[in-house]
Tab-separated table of C-alpha atoms in Angstrom:
chain	number	residue	atom	x	y	z
A	229	MET	CA	0.100	-0.187	-0.145
A	230	ASP	CA	2.059	3.107	-1.652
A	231	LEU	CA	1.033	6.399	0.582
A	232	SER	CA	3.288	8.997	-0.388
A	233	ASN	CA	0.636	10.560	-2.818
A	234	CYS	CA	-2.160	10.216	-0.155
A	235	SER	CA	-3.816	13.090	1.328
A	236	LEU	CA	-5.408	12.850	4.591
A	237	VAL	CA	-7.990	16.287	5.436
A	238	LEU	CA	-9.568	16.463	8.464
A	239	GLU	CA	-12.746	18.732	8.852
A	240	GLY	CA	-12.968	20.067	12.534
A	241	GLY	CA	-16.330	20.395	14.222
A	242	ALA	CA	-14.886	21.428	17.933
A	243	ALA	CA	-16.122	17.872	20.496
A	244	LYS	CA	-17.192	16.470	17.083
A	245	GLY	CA	-13.751	16.496	16.566
A	246	VAL	CA	-13.227	12.712	19.482
A	247	PHE	CA	-14.832	11.206	16.068
A	248	THR	CA	-11.685	11.887	14.056
A	249	ALA	CA	-9.918	10.428	16.737
A	250	GLY	CA	-11.507	7.560	16.881
A	251	VAL	CA	-10.656	7.002	13.514
A	252	LEU	CA	-6.806	8.538	13.914
A	253	ASP	CA	-6.546	5.805	16.740
A	254	TYR	CA	-7.410	2.982	15.008
A	255	LEU	CA	-4.998	3.850	11.583
A	256	MET	CA	-1.954	4.938	13.900
A	257	GLU	CA	-2.317	1.299	15.376
A	258	GLN	CA	-2.417	0.354	11.821
A	259	ASP	CA	0.663	1.857	11.307
A	260	PHE	CA	-1.331	3.906	8.433
A	261	TYR	CA	0.364	7.499	7.522
A	262	THR	CA	-0.056	9.937	4.984
A	263	GLN	CA	1.925	11.736	3.155
A	264	TYR	CA	0.551	14.969	3.436
A	265	VAL	CA	-2.105	16.080	6.300
A	266	VAL	CA	-3.980	19.294	6.930
A	267	GLY	CA	-6.775	19.757	9.726
A	268	VAL	CA	-9.104	22.548	10.723
A	269	SER	CA	-9.961	24.178	14.273
A	270	ALA	CA	-10.187	20.124	16.171
A	271	GLY	CA	-8.925	18.466	12.979
A	272	ALA	CA	-5.667	20.649	13.845
A	273	CYS	CA	-5.725	19.025	17.304
A	274	ASN	CA	-5.638	15.621	15.640
A	275	ALA	CA	-3.333	16.491	12.613
A	276	VAL	CA	-0.593	17.601	15.250
A	277	ASP	CA	-1.270	14.454	17.567
A	278	TYR	CA	-1.197	11.948	14.261
A	279	VAL	CA	1.699	13.338	13.256
A	280	SER	CA	3.595	13.212	16.171
A	281	LYS	CA	2.137	9.286	16.388
A	282	GLN	CA	0.400	9.812	19.815
A	283	ILE	CA	-2.458	7.292	19.583
A	284	GLY	CA	-4.949	7.755	22.828
A	285	ARG	CA	-3.738	11.611	23.120
A	286	SER	CA	-6.611	13.175	21.254
A	287	LYS	CA	-9.117	11.456	23.207
A	288	LYS	CA	-7.561	12.034	26.548
A	289	CYS	CA	-7.542	15.631	25.596
A	290	PHE	CA	-11.661	16.197	23.934
A	291	ILE	CA	-13.131	13.888	27.172
A	292	PRO	CA	-11.580	15.168	30.747
A	293	THR	CA	-11.233	12.623	33.226
A	294	LEU	CA	-10.692	15.301	35.793
A	295	LYS	CA	-12.325	18.337	37.040
A	296	GLU	CA	-9.416	20.455	36.290
A	297	GLU	CA	-9.500	19.084	32.734
A	298	GLN	CA	-13.101	20.813	32.331
A	299	TYR	CA	-12.606	22.786	29.200
A	300	ILE	CA	-16.257	23.459	28.225
A	301	ASN	CA	-18.493	26.174	29.873
A	302	LYS	CA	-21.337	26.650	28.545
A	303	ARG	CA	-22.915	28.778	31.107
A	304	ASN	CA	-20.716	32.052	29.812
A	305	VAL	CA	-22.438	32.068	26.622
A	306	PHE	CA	-24.518	34.300	28.097
A	307	SER	CA	-21.675	36.477	30.085
A	308	ARG	CA	-18.789	38.501	28.818
A	309	LYS	CA	-16.413	35.631	29.320
A	310	ARG	CA	-15.181	32.393	27.085
A	311	ILE	CA	-17.416	28.549	27.029
A	312	TYR	CA	-13.656	27.052	25.906
A	313	ASP	CA	-10.699	27.644	28.079
A	314	MET	CA	-8.169	28.119	25.576
A	315	ASP	CA	-5.580	28.358	27.987
A	316	LEU	CA	-5.799	25.084	29.192
A	317	ILE	CA	-6.528	23.503	25.639
A	318	PHE	CA	-3.296	24.523	24.788
A	319	GLU	CA	-0.420	25.940	26.933
A	320	ILE	CA	-1.654	23.598	30.235
A	321	PHE	CA	-3.111	20.415	28.222
A	322	PRO	CA	0.365	19.827	26.177
A	323	LEU	CA	3.083	21.364	28.261
A	324	GLU	CA	1.523	19.335	31.436
A	325	LEU	CA	-1.361	17.556	31.724
A	326	HIS	CA	-1.467	15.642	28.379
A	327	PRO	CA	2.515	16.026	27.266
A	328	PHE	CA	2.522	17.001	23.285
A	329	ASP	CA	5.550	15.214	21.656
A	330	PHE	CA	7.193	18.450	19.817
A	331	ASP	CA	9.924	16.272	19.278
A	332	ALA	CA	8.730	13.290	17.322
A	333	TYR	CA	6.155	15.617	15.590
A	334	HIS	CA	9.301	17.832	14.075
A	335	ALA	CA	11.082	14.393	13.320
A	336	SER	CA	8.024	13.098	11.608
A	337	ARG	CA	9.346	13.775	7.608
A	338	MET	CA	4.720	13.846	7.412
A	339	ASP	CA	3.906	17.174	5.670
A	340	CYS	CA	1.637	18.960	7.959
A	341	GLU	CA	-0.332	21.757	7.764
A	342	ILE	CA	-2.763	23.509	9.707
A	343	VAL	CA	-5.521	25.932	8.659
A	344	VAL	CA	-6.205	29.267	10.338
A	345	THR	CA	-8.278	32.105	8.784
A	346	ASN	CA	-6.482	35.660	8.364
A	347	CYS	CA	-9.192	38.583	9.969
A	348	LEU	CA	-7.907	40.679	7.747
A	349	THR	CA	-7.972	39.465	4.621
A	350	GLY	CA	-10.498	36.639	5.474
A	351	LYS	CA	-8.609	34.259	3.264
A	352	ALA	CA	-7.497	30.476	4.283
A	353	GLU	CA	-3.581	30.210	5.161
A	354	TYR	CA	-1.452	27.546	5.438
A	355	MET	CA	0.502	27.223	8.304
A	356	LYS	CA	3.077	24.329	9.932
A	357	GLY	CA	3.860	23.620	13.302
A	358	HIS	CA	6.444	26.233	14.141
A	359	LYS	CA	9.876	25.489	15.621
A	360	ASP	CA	9.055	27.504	18.733
A	361	ARG	CA	6.659	25.560	21.206
A	362	ASP	CA	4.636	28.919	22.111
A	363	THR	CA	4.148	30.042	18.015
A	364	PHE	CA	3.185	26.777	17.197
A	365	MET	CA	0.662	26.058	20.738
A	366	LYS	CA	-0.766	29.815	18.752
A	367	ILE	CA	-1.486	28.757	15.550
A	368	CYS	CA	-3.582	25.213	16.696
A	369	ARG	CA	-5.239	27.778	19.214
A	370	ALA	CA	-6.065	30.364	16.116
A	371	SER	CA	-6.671	27.426	13.480
A	372	SER	CA	-9.488	26.397	16.489
A	373	SER	CA	-11.081	29.090	17.365
A	374	MET	CA	-14.216	30.088	16.742
A	375	PRO	CA	-15.853	32.771	16.542
A	376	PHE	CA	-18.526	34.344	19.115
A	377	PHE	CA	-16.572	32.010	21.613
A	378	SER	CA	-13.225	32.643	21.685
A	379	ASP	CA	-10.764	35.659	21.128
A	380	ILE	CA	-9.111	36.361	18.101
A	381	VAL	CA	-5.060	35.613	18.574
A	382	TYR	CA	-2.410	37.586	17.333
A	383	ILE	CA	0.937	35.905	15.488
A	384	ASP	CA	3.395	38.155	13.834
A	385	ASP	CA	0.548	41.012	14.599
A	386	ILE	CA	-1.895	39.388	12.405
A	387	PRO	CA	-5.167	38.232	13.640
A	388	TYR	CA	-6.489	34.682	12.873
A	389	MET	CA	-9.045	32.771	13.530
A	390	ASP	CA	-11.335	29.188	13.733
A	391	GLY	CA	-9.192	28.324	9.768
A	392	GLY	CA	-13.051	26.314	9.284
A	393	MET	CA	-14.411	30.120	8.274
A	394	ALA	CA	-12.571	30.227	5.234
A	395	ASP	CA	-11.327	26.563	4.027
A	396	SER	CA	-13.910	24.158	6.382
A	397	ILE	CA	-12.656	21.117	4.507
A	398	PRO	CA	-9.150	21.510	2.802
A	399	LEU	CA	-9.394	19.297	0.032
A	400	LYS	CA	-8.570	21.929	-2.415
A	401	ARG	CA	-5.382	22.489	-1.043
A	402	ALA	CA	-4.622	18.431	-1.300
A	403	ILE	CA	-5.422	18.673	-4.565
A	404	ASP	CA	-3.612	22.168	-5.414
A	405	LYS	CA	-0.669	20.123	-3.270
A	406	GLY	CA	-0.270	17.205	-6.482
A	407	TYR	CA	-1.557	14.704	-4.099
A	408	LYS	CA	-4.032	12.320	-6.274
A	409	LYS	CA	-5.792	10.307	-3.400
A	410	HIS	CA	-7.550	12.188	-0.967
A	411	VAL	CA	-9.278	10.216	2.637
A	412	VAL	CA	-11.501	13.114	4.364
A	413	ILE	CA	-12.286	12.899	7.429
A	414	LEU	CA	-15.916	14.157	8.478
A	415	THR	CA	-17.501	14.791	11.560
A	416	LYS	CA	-20.690	15.049	10.208
A	417	ASN	CA	-23.269	12.862	8.909
A	418	LYS	CA	-24.290	12.458	5.331
A	419	GLY	CA	-26.121	14.919	4.056
A	420	TYR	CA	-25.559	17.657	6.303
A	421	ARG	CA	-25.683	21.158	4.430
A	422	ARG	CA	-25.544	24.926	6.257
A	423	LYS	CA	-27.724	26.972	6.296
A	424	LYS	CA	-27.720	31.203	5.956
A	425	GLU	CA	-27.391	32.660	9.765
A	426	ARG	CA	-29.065	35.717	9.676
A	427	LEU	CA	-28.649	36.873	13.880
A	428	MET	CA	-24.964	35.746	13.904
A	429	SER	CA	-24.861	37.760	10.700
A	430	LEU	CA	-25.935	40.673	12.628
A	431	ILE	CA	-23.997	39.759	15.907
A	432	SER	CA	-20.949	40.196	13.784
A	433	ASP	CA	-21.544	43.471	11.667
A	434	ARG	CA	-20.903	44.406	15.894
A	435	ILE	CA	-18.106	42.279	17.440
A	436	TYR	CA	-15.786	42.182	14.087
A	437	ALA	CA	-16.701	45.515	13.132
A	438	GLU	CA	-13.405	46.237	12.436
A	439	HIS	CA	-12.547	43.154	10.156
A	440	PRO	CA	-15.050	43.620	7.021
A	441	GLU	CA	-13.148	40.688	5.505
A	442	PHE	CA	-13.850	38.219	7.649
A	443	ARG	CA	-17.603	39.446	8.839
A	444	LYS	CA	-18.033	38.415	4.446
A	445	LEU	CA	-16.833	35.511	5.792
A	446	ILE	CA	-19.414	34.507	8.847
A	447	LYS	CA	-22.150	35.952	6.936
A	448	ASN	CA	-21.582	33.736	3.410
A	449	GLY	CA	-19.132	30.928	4.350
A	450	TRP	CA	-22.306	28.725	4.306
A	451	GLU	CA	-22.327	28.513	0.803
A	452	GLN	CA	-18.323	27.650	0.162
A	453	TYR	CA	-18.703	24.889	2.461
A	454	ASN	CA	-21.726	23.352	0.849
A	455	GLU	CA	-20.183	23.674	-2.789
A	456	THR	CA	-17.312	21.923	-0.769
A	457	MET	CA	-19.447	19.598	0.171
A	458	GLU	CA	-21.308	19.200	-3.200
A	459	GLN	CA	-17.911	18.254	-4.363
A	460	ILE	CA	-17.231	15.517	-1.573
A	461	ASP	CA	-20.052	13.772	-2.389
A	462	LYS	CA	-19.510	13.890	-6.498
A	463	MET	CA	-15.544	12.649	-6.037
A	464	GLU	CA	-16.957	9.517	-3.593
A	465	ARG	CA	-19.511	8.812	-5.888
A	466	GLU	CA	-16.564	8.419	-9.031
A	467	GLY	CA	-14.820	6.667	-6.097
A	468	SER	CA	-11.617	9.160	-6.481
A	469	LEU	CA	-11.164	10.190	-2.797
A	470	PHE	CA	-12.497	8.172	0.343
A	471	VAL	CA	-14.764	9.456	3.126
A	472	ILE	CA	-15.465	8.605	6.086
A	473	GLN	CA	-17.993	9.348	9.129
A	474	PRO	CA	-20.375	8.933	11.501
A	475	ASN	CA	-23.553	6.884	11.006
A	476	VAL	CA	-24.533	7.765	13.704
A	477	LYS	CA	-26.920	11.143	15.655
A	478	THR	CA	-23.324	13.756	15.958
A	479	ILE	CA	-23.079	15.469	19.630
A	480	SER	CA	-22.965	18.863	20.213
A	481	SER	CA	-19.870	20.723	19.441
A	482	PHE	CA	-20.225	21.816	23.002
A	483	GLU	CA	-20.711	17.736	24.196
A	484	GLN	CA	-19.579	17.601	28.278
A	485	ASN	CA	-21.524	14.412	28.174
A	486	LYS	CA	-18.885	11.597	28.838
A	487	ARG	CA	-20.762	8.631	27.562
A	488	LYS	CA	-21.933	10.141	24.292
A	489	ALA	CA	-18.653	11.553	23.585
A	490	ASN	CA	-16.942	7.456	24.605
A	491	ALA	CA	-19.690	6.227	21.880
A	492	PHE	CA	-18.747	9.065	19.137
A	493	TYR	CA	-15.266	8.402	19.835
A	494	GLN	CA	-15.814	4.337	19.604
A	495	ASN	CA	-18.046	5.400	16.785
A	496	GLY	CA	-14.731	6.718	14.524
A	497	TYR	CA	-12.960	4.086	15.521
A	498	GLU	CA	-15.456	0.860	14.394
A	499	LEU	CA	-15.835	2.496	11.881
A	500	MET	CA	-12.574	3.055	10.175
A	501	ARG	CA	-11.893	-0.541	11.279
A	502	GLU	CA	-14.696	-1.802	9.431
A	503	ARG	CA	-14.108	-0.148	6.326
A	504	PHE	CA	-10.202	-0.189	6.586
A	505	ASP	CA	-9.680	-3.017	3.991
A	506	GLU	CA	-11.956	-1.157	1.713
A	507	LEU	CA	-9.436	1.932	2.375
A	508	LYS	CA	-6.466	-0.429	1.104
A	509	ASP	CA	-8.223	-1.342	-2.020
A	510	TYR	CA	-9.076	2.169	-2.711
A	511	LEU	CA	-5.402	3.594	-2.250
A	512	ASN	CA	-4.602	-0.051	-4.203
A	513	ALA	CA	-6.636	0.465	-7.315
């Protein structure tokens, strides 16, 4: 099985990313590593753990077991406070509670890109894991910083937010880089499409008044997402890519129920186990 011309494309979805963690844990157990991986938001967090070959780390981060690991506070939605404790996720987790193997990441021969959205231009940028650990985690944090629920992240004085705003499923990026085979891991059920969010559009005019190009993404990003999904469905029918996505009801982006989160992780793991031979057939065709 030749993986030198294969890309791995990882959608985000906040807590839904635990499904991707299940898929990748099974693949890592089979020593299945693609030449290129690109991830968005929660998909970026999964991507870097995949490159560092840390089986189980993403699951531990997505499903906290200790009180001090609780990174979501939904009660903050009605206050000025943030729902996600980003300091915990991108500082305490990787450096203390669930150490990230920076050395293994940088020693890897895999090409890994993390998608972020430039708030000034409204365009997606594809960043590498930086040698400086603080900058590395800033890039991951920026990719995962959901509008309205997280703060803008500044990297070299440039404001960035969730990569999913400009490129939710970076399949085109993988195609443009010349890869011929594509494994796409989605976190939503088949047939899912986004709808126009009028309320969010109105709120964004006030919150992101200084970033008009970013506001355009909030208002019109649903169209780009749906166009990408149409392309994915078409390519899947044609057999030109391999897609895996949940076949059970998806969990909330803010899911805190451990039983539901574990079941969603297990759905990803078992689906990949069941379809692994199908994946090998696709790659060998």
